[in-house]
Amino acid sequence: MITLTNEFTTVTIEKVRTGNGERLRISAPRLGYSIDLDPLELEALTWQTVETFSRLLHTPYGPEEEGVEVRPFSDLVLFGGENA
């Protein structure tokens, strides 16, 4: 397990084995969030630009207004160099 910390957050990263193969588990222990990513999902992160991550961080916990539809992740990221 690897732990990364800065003034804003702490995350842990670990390789886990699942019934569907190896995954990288990324956890935010203070917030209780966790995600398991497979190799293709991790590779897809490398296709993204800094601007993509900036858009994701604009509202990191979802829309702040009631009644605002939550957009799927695929609307925010680039696939093959184009917006989905």
PDB file of C-alpha atoms in Angstrom:
ATOM      1  CA  MET A   1       0.000   0.000   0.000  1.00  0.00           C
ATOM      2  CA  ILE A   2       1.150   3.500  -0.830  1.00  0.00           C
ATOM      3  CA  THR A   3      -0.171   6.587   0.980  1.00  0.00           C
ATOM      4  CA  LEU A   4      -0.026  10.031  -0.618  1.00  0.00           C
ATOM      5  CA  THR A   5      -0.821  13.134   1.429  1.00  0.00           C
ATOM      6  CA  ASN A   6      -0.850  16.875   0.885  1.00  0.00           C
ATOM      7  CA  GLU A   7      -2.503  19.814   2.611  1.00  0.00           C
ATOM      8  CA  PHE A   8      -5.881  18.952   1.056  1.00  0.00           C
ATOM      9  CA  THR A   9      -6.267  15.174   1.264  1.00  0.00           C
ATOM     10  CA  THR A  10      -4.846  11.726   1.846  1.00  0.00           C
ATOM     11  CA  VAL A  11      -5.257   8.816  -0.553  1.00  0.00           C
ATOM     12  CA  THR A  12      -4.105   5.231  -0.390  1.00  0.00           C
ATOM     13  CA  ILE A  13      -3.291   3.102  -3.407  1.00  0.00           C
ATOM     14  CA  GLU A  14      -3.035  -0.668  -3.439  1.00  0.00           C
ATOM     15  CA  LYS A  15      -3.110  -3.528  -5.924  1.00  0.00           C
ATOM     16  CA  VAL A  16      -5.955  -5.972  -5.244  1.00  0.00           C
ATOM     17  CA  ARG A  17      -6.988  -9.257  -6.819  1.00  0.00           C
ATOM     18  CA  THR A  18     -10.663  -9.698  -7.658  1.00  0.00           C
ATOM     19  CA  GLY A  19     -12.672 -12.421  -9.357  1.00  0.00           C
ATOM     20  CA  ASN A  20     -12.224 -10.433 -12.571  1.00  0.00           C
ATOM     21  CA  GLY A  21      -8.458  -9.912 -12.319  1.00  0.00           C
ATOM     22  CA  GLU A  22      -6.132  -7.356 -10.795  1.00  0.00           C
ATOM     23  CA  ARG A  23      -7.318  -3.858  -9.968  1.00  0.00           C
ATOM     24  CA  LEU A  24      -5.780  -0.735  -8.521  1.00  0.00           C
ATOM     25  CA  ARG A  25      -7.788   0.374  -5.494  1.00  0.00           C
ATOM     26  CA  ILE A  26      -7.656   4.103  -4.785  1.00  0.00           C
ATOM     27  CA  SER A  27      -9.173   5.151  -1.466  1.00  0.00           C
ATOM     28  CA  ALA A  28      -9.789   8.436   0.325  1.00  0.00           C
ATOM     29  CA  PRO A  29      -9.912   7.161   3.911  1.00  0.00           C
ATOM     30  CA  ARG A  30     -11.043  10.443   5.509  1.00  0.00           C
ATOM     31  CA  LEU A  31     -14.054  10.651   3.186  1.00  0.00           C
ATOM     32  CA  GLY A  32     -14.774   6.926   2.972  1.00  0.00           C
ATOM     33  CA  TYR A  33     -14.612   6.800  -0.840  1.00  0.00           C
ATOM     34  CA  SER A  34     -12.926   4.012  -2.785  1.00  0.00           C
ATOM     35  CA  ILE A  35     -12.729   2.841  -6.392  1.00  0.00           C
ATOM     36  CA  ASP A  36     -11.195  -0.229  -8.044  1.00  0.00           C
ATOM     37  CA  LEU A  37      -9.863   0.456 -11.551  1.00  0.00           C
ATOM     38  CA  ASP A  38      -8.862  -2.188 -14.087  1.00  0.00           C
ATOM     39  CA  PRO A  39      -5.904  -1.726 -16.466  1.00  0.00           C
ATOM     40  CA  LEU A  40      -8.051  -0.299 -19.291  1.00  0.00           C
ATOM     41  CA  GLU A  41      -9.678   2.233 -16.969  1.00  0.00           C
ATOM     42  CA  LEU A  42      -6.243   3.267 -15.744  1.00  0.00           C
ATOM     43  CA  GLU A  43      -4.982   3.593 -19.308  1.00  0.00           C
ATOM     44  CA  ALA A  44      -7.995   5.785 -20.130  1.00  0.00           C
ATOM     45  CA  LEU A  45      -6.803   8.216 -17.444  1.00  0.00           C
ATOM     46  CA  THR A  46      -3.596   8.724 -19.453  1.00  0.00           C
ATOM     47  CA  TRP A  47      -5.633   9.897 -22.455  1.00  0.00           C
ATOM     48  CA  GLN A  48      -7.010  12.854 -20.501  1.00  0.00           C
ATOM     49  CA  THR A  49      -5.806  16.421 -20.460  1.00  0.00           C
ATOM     50  CA  VAL A  50      -5.213  18.598 -17.423  1.00  0.00           C
ATOM     51  CA  GLU A  51      -8.372  20.489 -18.392  1.00  0.00           C
ATOM     52  CA  THR A  52     -10.432  17.295 -18.004  1.00  0.00           C
ATOM     53  CA  PHE A  53      -9.313  16.898 -14.404  1.00  0.00           C
ATOM     54  CA  SER A  54      -9.909  20.598 -13.762  1.00  0.00           C
ATOM     55  CA  ARG A  55     -13.524  20.163 -14.924  1.00  0.00           C
ATOM     56  CA  LEU A  56     -13.933  17.163 -12.618  1.00  0.00           C
ATOM     57  CA  LEU A  57     -12.620  19.173  -9.669  1.00  0.00           C
ATOM     58  CA  HIS A  58     -14.933  22.122 -10.390  1.00  0.00           C
ATOM     59  CA  THR A  59     -17.625  20.295  -8.389  1.00  0.00           C
ATOM     60  CA  PRO A  60     -15.743  17.304  -6.936  1.00  0.00           C
ATOM     61  CA  TYR A  61     -18.704  16.017  -4.894  1.00  0.00           C
ATOM     62  CA  GLY A  62     -21.351  16.534  -7.571  1.00  0.00           C
ATOM     63  CA  PRO A  63     -23.680  19.420  -8.397  1.00  0.00           C
ATOM     64  CA  GLU A  64     -24.173  21.931  -5.625  1.00  0.00           C
ATOM     65  CA  GLU A  65     -27.696  22.903  -6.670  1.00  0.00           C
ATOM     66  CA  GLU A  66     -30.784  20.792  -6.110  1.00  0.00           C
ATOM     67  CA  GLY A  67     -32.492  19.639  -9.267  1.00  0.00           C
ATOM     68  CA  VAL A  68     -29.289  19.708 -11.328  1.00  0.00           C
ATOM     69  CA  GLU A  69     -28.870  16.494 -13.269  1.00  0.00           C
ATOM     70  CA  VAL A  70     -25.631  14.662 -12.534  1.00  0.00           C
ATOM     71  CA  ARG A  71     -23.692  14.194 -15.760  1.00  0.00           C
ATOM     72  CA  PRO A  72     -22.091  10.824 -16.417  1.00  0.00           C
ATOM     73  CA  PHE A  73     -18.306  10.612 -16.209  1.00  0.00           C
ATOM     74  CA  SER A  74     -18.185   9.822 -19.950  1.00  0.00           C
ATOM     75  CA  ASP A  75     -19.531  13.336 -20.662  1.00  0.00           C
ATOM     76  CA  LEU A  76     -16.523  14.832 -18.910  1.00  0.00           C
ATOM     77  CA  VAL A  77     -13.625  12.781 -20.250  1.00  0.00           C
ATOM     78  CA  LEU A  78     -12.029  12.437 -23.648  1.00  0.00           C
ATOM     79  CA  PHE A  79     -12.095   9.116 -25.487  1.00  0.00           C
ATOM     80  CA  GLY A  80      -9.597   8.760 -28.300  1.00  0.00           C
ATOM     81  CA  GLY A  81      -8.931  12.508 -28.314  1.00  0.00           C
ATOM     82  CA  GLU A  82     -12.579  13.580 -28.696  1.00  0.00           C
ATOM     83  CA  ASN A  83     -15.281  14.580 -26.232  1.00  0.00           C
ATOM     84  CA  ALA A  84     -17.799  11.807 -25.714  1.00  0.00           C
TER      85      ALA A  84
END
